mmCIF file of C-alpha atoms in Angstrom:
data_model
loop_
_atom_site.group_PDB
_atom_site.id
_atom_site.type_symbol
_atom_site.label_atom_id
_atom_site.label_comp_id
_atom_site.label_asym_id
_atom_site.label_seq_id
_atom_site.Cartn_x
_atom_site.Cartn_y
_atom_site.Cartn_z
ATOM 1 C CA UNK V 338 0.000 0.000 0.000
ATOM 2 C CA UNK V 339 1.664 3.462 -0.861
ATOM 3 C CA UNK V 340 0.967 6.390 1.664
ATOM 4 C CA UNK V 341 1.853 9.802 1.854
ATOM 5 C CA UNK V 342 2.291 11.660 4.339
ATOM 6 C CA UNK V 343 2.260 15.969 5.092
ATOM 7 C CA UNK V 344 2.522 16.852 8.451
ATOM 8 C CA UNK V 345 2.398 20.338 8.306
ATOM 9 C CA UNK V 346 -1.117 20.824 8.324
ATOM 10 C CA UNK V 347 -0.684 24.880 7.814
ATOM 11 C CA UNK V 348 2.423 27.232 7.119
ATOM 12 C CA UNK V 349 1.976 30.955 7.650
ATOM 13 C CA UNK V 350 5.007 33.289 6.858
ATOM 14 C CA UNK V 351 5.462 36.589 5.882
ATOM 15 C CA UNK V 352 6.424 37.762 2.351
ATOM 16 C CA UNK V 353 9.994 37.104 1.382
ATOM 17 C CA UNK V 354 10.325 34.663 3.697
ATOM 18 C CA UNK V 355 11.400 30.828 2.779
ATOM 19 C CA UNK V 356 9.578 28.296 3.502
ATOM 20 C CA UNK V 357 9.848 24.430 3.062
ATOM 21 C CA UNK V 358 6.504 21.696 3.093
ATOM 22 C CA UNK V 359 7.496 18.358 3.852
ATOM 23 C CA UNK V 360 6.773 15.079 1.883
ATOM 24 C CA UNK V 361 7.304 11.412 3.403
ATOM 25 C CA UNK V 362 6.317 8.930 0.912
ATOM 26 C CA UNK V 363 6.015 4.787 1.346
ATOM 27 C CA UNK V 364 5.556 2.535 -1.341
ATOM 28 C CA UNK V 365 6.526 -1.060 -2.023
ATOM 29 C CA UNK V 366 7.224 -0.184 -5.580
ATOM 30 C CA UNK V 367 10.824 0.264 -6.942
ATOM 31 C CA UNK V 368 9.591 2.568 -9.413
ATOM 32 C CA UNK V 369 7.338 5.270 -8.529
ATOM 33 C CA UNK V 370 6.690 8.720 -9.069
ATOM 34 C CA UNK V 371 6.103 11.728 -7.231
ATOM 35 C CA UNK V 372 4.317 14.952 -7.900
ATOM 36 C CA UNK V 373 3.440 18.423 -6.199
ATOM 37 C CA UNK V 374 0.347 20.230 -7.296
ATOM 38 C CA UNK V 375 -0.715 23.495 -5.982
ATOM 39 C CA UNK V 376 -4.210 24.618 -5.258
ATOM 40 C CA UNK V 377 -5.194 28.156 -4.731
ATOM 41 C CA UNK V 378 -7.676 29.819 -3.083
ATOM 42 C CA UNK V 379 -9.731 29.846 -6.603
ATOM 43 C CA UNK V 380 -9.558 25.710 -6.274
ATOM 44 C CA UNK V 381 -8.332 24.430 -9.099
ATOM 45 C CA UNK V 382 -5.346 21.927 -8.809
ATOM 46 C CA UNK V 383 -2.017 23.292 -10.322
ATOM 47 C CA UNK V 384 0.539 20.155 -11.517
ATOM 48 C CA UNK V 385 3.927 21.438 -10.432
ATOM 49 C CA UNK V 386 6.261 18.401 -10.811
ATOM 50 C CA UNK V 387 6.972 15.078 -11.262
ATOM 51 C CA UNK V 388 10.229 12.992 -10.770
ATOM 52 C CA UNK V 389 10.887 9.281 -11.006
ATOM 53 C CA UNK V 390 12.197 7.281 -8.541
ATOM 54 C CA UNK V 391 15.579 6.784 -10.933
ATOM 55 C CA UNK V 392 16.564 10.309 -10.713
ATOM 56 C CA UNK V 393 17.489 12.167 -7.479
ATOM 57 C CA UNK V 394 18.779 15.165 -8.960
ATOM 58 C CA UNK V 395 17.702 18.156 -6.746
ATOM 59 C CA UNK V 396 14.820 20.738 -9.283
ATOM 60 C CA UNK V 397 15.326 24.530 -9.473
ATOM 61 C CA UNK V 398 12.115 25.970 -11.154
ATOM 62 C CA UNK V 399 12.466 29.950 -10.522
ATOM 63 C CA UNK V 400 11.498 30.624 -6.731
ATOM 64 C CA UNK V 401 10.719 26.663 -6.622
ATOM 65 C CA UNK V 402 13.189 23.963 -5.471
ATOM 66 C CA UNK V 403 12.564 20.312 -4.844
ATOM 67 C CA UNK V 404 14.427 17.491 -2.748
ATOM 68 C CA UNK V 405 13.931 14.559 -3.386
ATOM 69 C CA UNK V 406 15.989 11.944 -1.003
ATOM 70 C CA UNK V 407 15.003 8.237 -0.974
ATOM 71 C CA UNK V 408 17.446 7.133 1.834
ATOM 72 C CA UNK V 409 14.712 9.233 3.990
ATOM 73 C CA UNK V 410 11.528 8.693 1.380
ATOM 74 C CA UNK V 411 11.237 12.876 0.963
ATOM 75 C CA UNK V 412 10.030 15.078 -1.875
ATOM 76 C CA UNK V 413 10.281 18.363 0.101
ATOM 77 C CA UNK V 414 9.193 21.732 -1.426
ATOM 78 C CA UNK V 415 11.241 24.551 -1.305
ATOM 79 C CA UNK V 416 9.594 28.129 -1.933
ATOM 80 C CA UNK V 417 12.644 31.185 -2.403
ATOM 81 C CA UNK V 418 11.620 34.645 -1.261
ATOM 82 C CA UNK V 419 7.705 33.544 -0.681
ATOM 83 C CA UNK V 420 5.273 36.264 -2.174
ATOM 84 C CA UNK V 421 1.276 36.948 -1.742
ATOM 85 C CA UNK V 422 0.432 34.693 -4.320
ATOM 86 C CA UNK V 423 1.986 31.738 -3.070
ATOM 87 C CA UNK V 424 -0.842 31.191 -0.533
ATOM 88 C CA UNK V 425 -2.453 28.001 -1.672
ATOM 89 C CA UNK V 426 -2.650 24.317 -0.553
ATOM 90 C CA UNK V 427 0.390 21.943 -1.842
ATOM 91 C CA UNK V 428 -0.707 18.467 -1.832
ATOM 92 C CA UNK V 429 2.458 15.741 -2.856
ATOM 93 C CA UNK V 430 0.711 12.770 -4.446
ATOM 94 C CA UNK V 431 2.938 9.270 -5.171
ATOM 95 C CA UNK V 432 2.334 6.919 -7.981
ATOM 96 C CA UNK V 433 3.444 3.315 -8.459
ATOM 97 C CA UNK V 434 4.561 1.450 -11.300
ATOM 98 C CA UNK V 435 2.678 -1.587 -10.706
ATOM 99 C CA UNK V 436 -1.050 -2.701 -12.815
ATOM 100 C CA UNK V 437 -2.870 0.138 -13.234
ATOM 101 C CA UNK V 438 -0.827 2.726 -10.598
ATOM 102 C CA UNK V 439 -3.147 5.386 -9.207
ATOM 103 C CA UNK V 440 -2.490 8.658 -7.635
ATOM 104 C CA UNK V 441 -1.949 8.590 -3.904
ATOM 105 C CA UNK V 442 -2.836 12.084 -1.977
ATOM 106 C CA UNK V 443 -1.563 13.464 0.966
ATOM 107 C CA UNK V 444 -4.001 15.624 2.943
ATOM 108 C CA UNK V 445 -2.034 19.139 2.029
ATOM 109 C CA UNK V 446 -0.365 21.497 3.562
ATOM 110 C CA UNK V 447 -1.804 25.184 3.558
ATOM 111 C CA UNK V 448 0.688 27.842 3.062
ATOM 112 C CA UNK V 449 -0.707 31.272 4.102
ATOM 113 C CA UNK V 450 2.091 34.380 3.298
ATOM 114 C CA UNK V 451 1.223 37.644 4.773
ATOM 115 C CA UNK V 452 2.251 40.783 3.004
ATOM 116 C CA UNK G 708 -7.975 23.503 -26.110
ATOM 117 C CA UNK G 709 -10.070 23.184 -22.747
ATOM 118 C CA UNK G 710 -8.170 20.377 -20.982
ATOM 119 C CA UNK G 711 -10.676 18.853 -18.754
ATOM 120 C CA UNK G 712 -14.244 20.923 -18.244
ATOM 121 C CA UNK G 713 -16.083 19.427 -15.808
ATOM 122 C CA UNK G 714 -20.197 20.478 -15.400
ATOM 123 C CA UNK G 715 -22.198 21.577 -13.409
ATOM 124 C CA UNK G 716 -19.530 24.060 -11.445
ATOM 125 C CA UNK G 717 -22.063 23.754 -8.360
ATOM 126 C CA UNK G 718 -25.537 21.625 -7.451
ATOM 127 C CA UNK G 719 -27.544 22.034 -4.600
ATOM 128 C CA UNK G 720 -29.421 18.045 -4.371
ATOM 129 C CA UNK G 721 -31.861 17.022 -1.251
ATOM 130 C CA UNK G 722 -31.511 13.968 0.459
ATOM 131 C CA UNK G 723 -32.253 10.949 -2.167
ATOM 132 C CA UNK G 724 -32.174 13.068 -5.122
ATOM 133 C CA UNK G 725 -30.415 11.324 -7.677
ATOM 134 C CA UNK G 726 -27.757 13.733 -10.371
ATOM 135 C CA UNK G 727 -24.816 12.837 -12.380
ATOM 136 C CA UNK G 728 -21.326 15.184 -13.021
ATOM 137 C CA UNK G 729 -19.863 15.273 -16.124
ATOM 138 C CA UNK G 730 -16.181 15.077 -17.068
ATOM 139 C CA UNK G 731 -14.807 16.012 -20.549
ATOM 140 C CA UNK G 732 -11.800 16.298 -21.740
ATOM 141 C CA UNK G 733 -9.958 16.894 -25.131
ATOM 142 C CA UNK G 734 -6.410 15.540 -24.587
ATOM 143 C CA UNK G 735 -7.435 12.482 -26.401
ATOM 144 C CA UNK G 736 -6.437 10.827 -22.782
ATOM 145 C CA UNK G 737 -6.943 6.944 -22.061
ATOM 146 C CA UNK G 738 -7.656 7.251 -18.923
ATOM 147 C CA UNK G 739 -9.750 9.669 -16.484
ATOM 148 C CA UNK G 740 -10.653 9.878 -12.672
ATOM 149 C CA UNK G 741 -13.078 11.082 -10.483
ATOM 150 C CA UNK G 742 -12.033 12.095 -7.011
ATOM 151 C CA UNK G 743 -13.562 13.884 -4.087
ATOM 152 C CA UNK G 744 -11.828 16.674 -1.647
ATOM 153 C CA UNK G 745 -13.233 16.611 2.130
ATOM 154 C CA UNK G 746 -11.673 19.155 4.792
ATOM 155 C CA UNK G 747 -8.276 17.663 5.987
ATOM 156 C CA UNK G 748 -8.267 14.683 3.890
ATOM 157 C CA UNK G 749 -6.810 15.388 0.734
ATOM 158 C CA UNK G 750 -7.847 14.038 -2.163
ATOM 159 C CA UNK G 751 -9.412 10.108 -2.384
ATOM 160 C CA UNK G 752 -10.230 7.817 -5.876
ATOM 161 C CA UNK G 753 -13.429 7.516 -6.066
ATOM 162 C CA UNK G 754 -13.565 5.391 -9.583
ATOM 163 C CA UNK G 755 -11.169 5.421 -12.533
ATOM 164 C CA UNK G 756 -11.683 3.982 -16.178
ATOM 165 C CA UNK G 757 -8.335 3.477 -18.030
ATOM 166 C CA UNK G 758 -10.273 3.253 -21.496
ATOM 167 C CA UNK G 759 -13.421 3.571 -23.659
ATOM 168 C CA UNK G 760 -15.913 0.453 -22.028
ATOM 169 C CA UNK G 761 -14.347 0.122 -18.482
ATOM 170 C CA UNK G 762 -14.197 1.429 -15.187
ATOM 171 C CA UNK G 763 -12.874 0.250 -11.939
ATOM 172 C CA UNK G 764 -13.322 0.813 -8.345
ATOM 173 C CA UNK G 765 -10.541 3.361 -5.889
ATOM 174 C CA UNK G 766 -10.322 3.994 -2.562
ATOM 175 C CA UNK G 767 -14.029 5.327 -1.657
ATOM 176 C CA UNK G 768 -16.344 3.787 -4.593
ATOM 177 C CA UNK G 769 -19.427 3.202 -2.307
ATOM 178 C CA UNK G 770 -22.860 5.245 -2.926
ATOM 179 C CA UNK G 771 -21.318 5.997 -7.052
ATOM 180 C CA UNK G 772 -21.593 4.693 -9.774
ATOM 181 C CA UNK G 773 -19.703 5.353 -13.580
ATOM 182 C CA UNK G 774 -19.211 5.046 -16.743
ATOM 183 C CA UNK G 775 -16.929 6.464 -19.944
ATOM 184 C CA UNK G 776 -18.841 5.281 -23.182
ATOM 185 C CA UNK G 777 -16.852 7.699 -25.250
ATOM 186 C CA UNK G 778 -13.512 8.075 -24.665
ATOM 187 C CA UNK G 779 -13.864 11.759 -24.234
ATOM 188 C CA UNK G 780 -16.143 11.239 -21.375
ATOM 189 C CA UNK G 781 -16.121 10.011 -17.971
ATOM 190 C CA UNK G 782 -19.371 10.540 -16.174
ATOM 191 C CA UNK G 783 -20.250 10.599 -11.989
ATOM 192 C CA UNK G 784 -23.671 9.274 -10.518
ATOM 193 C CA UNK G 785 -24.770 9.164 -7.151
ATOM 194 C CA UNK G 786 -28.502 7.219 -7.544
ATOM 195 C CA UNK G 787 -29.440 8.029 -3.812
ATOM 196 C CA UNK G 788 -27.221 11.255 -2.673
ATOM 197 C CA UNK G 789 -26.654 11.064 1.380
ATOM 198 C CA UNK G 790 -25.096 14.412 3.491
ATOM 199 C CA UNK G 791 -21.919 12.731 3.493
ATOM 200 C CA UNK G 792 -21.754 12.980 -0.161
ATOM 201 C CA UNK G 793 -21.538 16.747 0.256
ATOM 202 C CA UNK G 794 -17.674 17.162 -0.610
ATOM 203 C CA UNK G 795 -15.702 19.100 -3.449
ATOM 204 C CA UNK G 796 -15.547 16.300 -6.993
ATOM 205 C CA UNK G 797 -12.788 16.796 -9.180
ATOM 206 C CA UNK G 798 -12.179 14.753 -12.486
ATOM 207 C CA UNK G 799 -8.859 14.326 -13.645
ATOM 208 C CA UNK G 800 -7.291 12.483 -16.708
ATOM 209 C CA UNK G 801 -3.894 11.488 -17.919
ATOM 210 C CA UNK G 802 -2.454 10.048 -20.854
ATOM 211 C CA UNK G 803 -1.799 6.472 -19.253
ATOM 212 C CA UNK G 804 -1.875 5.885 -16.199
ATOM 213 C CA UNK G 805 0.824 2.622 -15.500
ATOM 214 C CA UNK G 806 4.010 4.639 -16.034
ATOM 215 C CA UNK G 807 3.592 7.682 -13.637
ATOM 216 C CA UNK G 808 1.700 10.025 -16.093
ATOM 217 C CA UNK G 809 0.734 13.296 -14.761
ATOM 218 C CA UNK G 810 -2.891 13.573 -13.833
ATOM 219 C CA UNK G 811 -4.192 17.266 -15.218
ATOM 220 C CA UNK G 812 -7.194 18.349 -13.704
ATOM 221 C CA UNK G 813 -10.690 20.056 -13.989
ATOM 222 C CA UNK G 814 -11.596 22.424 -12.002
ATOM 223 C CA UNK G 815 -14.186 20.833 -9.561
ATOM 224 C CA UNK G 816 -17.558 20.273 -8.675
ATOM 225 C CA UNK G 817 -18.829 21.686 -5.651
ATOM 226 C CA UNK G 818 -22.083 19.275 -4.299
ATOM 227 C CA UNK G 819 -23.932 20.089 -1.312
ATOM 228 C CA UNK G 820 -26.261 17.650 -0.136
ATOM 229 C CA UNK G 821 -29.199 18.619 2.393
#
């Protein structure tokens, strides 16, 4: 059984700081896949990434970084220099490579940055 | 190109009342999912169909039924709707679904059930 897991339930920073959401993942599988998607006050769900289990290369996307370290099972979420519009709920989702593989959740963390 | 539309955007059903949500999307995607969103638990499978013709049960299947005659398509019914079926219903699809492929989303359903 795969499980993810977000233990910050909520964040709240002020602009410009950084901030970091956790991801521990579990799965079985020696392949899998793992995924951020953002989710904004509006509540549509934003794909951010996905990375295979085969590559552990750290992600730079602008203000965005992601770790991804499978001697601890992490995908953390890095956010540079938060701003306003980063408020949303970040959800890191997991997905096997065995049968038909669906889409594990975990229950989000809500980032709230003040001005 | 819409991605996935998903309609109605929000229904208002009494207790038994019977309605179905449909999922559309132009991707040309084989296969699509419905899921619901409830306060603090993320986001759980309700049913998934990884082609035209068939469907198959997730995590919380019970009190839905569904089914994807065109490939395009992937509709939601709830025959009896209960309170507890009053929850957030997004659809998603992806281009396969056994390698990892990333699921893009519609932009939800909002049901409240009195």
């Amino acid at each position: 059984a795969q499980k993810v897991t977000q233990a910050q339930t909520e964040i709240s920073v002020v602009e410009k700081e950084d901030v970091t959401l956790d991801c521990v993942y579990e799965t079985r599988d020696t392949t899998y896949y793992l995924f951020w998607y953002k989710q904004p006050p509006s509540g549509e769900l934003v794909f951010l990434i996905r990375r295979n289990s085969f590559d552990e290369q750290n992600e730079i996307s602008g203000r965005y970084s992601w770790n991804f370290q499978k001697s601890t099972s992490s995908f953390n979420f890095t956010i540079t220099a938060s701003q306003v519009v980063d408020s949303a709920v970040y959800f890191c989702a997991l997905s096997g490579n065995s049968g038909y593989s669906t889409l594990t959740f975990g229950k989000g963390t809500m980032l709230l940055v003040s001005p | 190109n819409a991605g996935v539309t998903q309609t109605p955007k929000f229904r208002v059903l009494k207790t038994g009342q019977s309605m179905t949500l449909l999922c559309a999307q132009d991707m040309n995607h084989e296969y699509m999912y419905w899921y619901r969103q409830d306060p603090g638990m993320g986001l759980r499978l309700i049913h998934y169909s990884v082609g035209e013709g068939t469907t198959a049960k997730g995590e919380v299947p019970d009190g839905y039924n569904v089914s994807r005659l065109k490939k395009q398509n992937f509709l939601l019914g709830l025959e009896s709707a209960a309170p507890s079926q009053t929850s957030v219903y997004f659809c998603a699809s992806s281009s396969y679904g056994n390698r990892g492929e990333t699921q893009y989303f519609g932009p939800g359903t909002r049901l409240l059930v009195l």
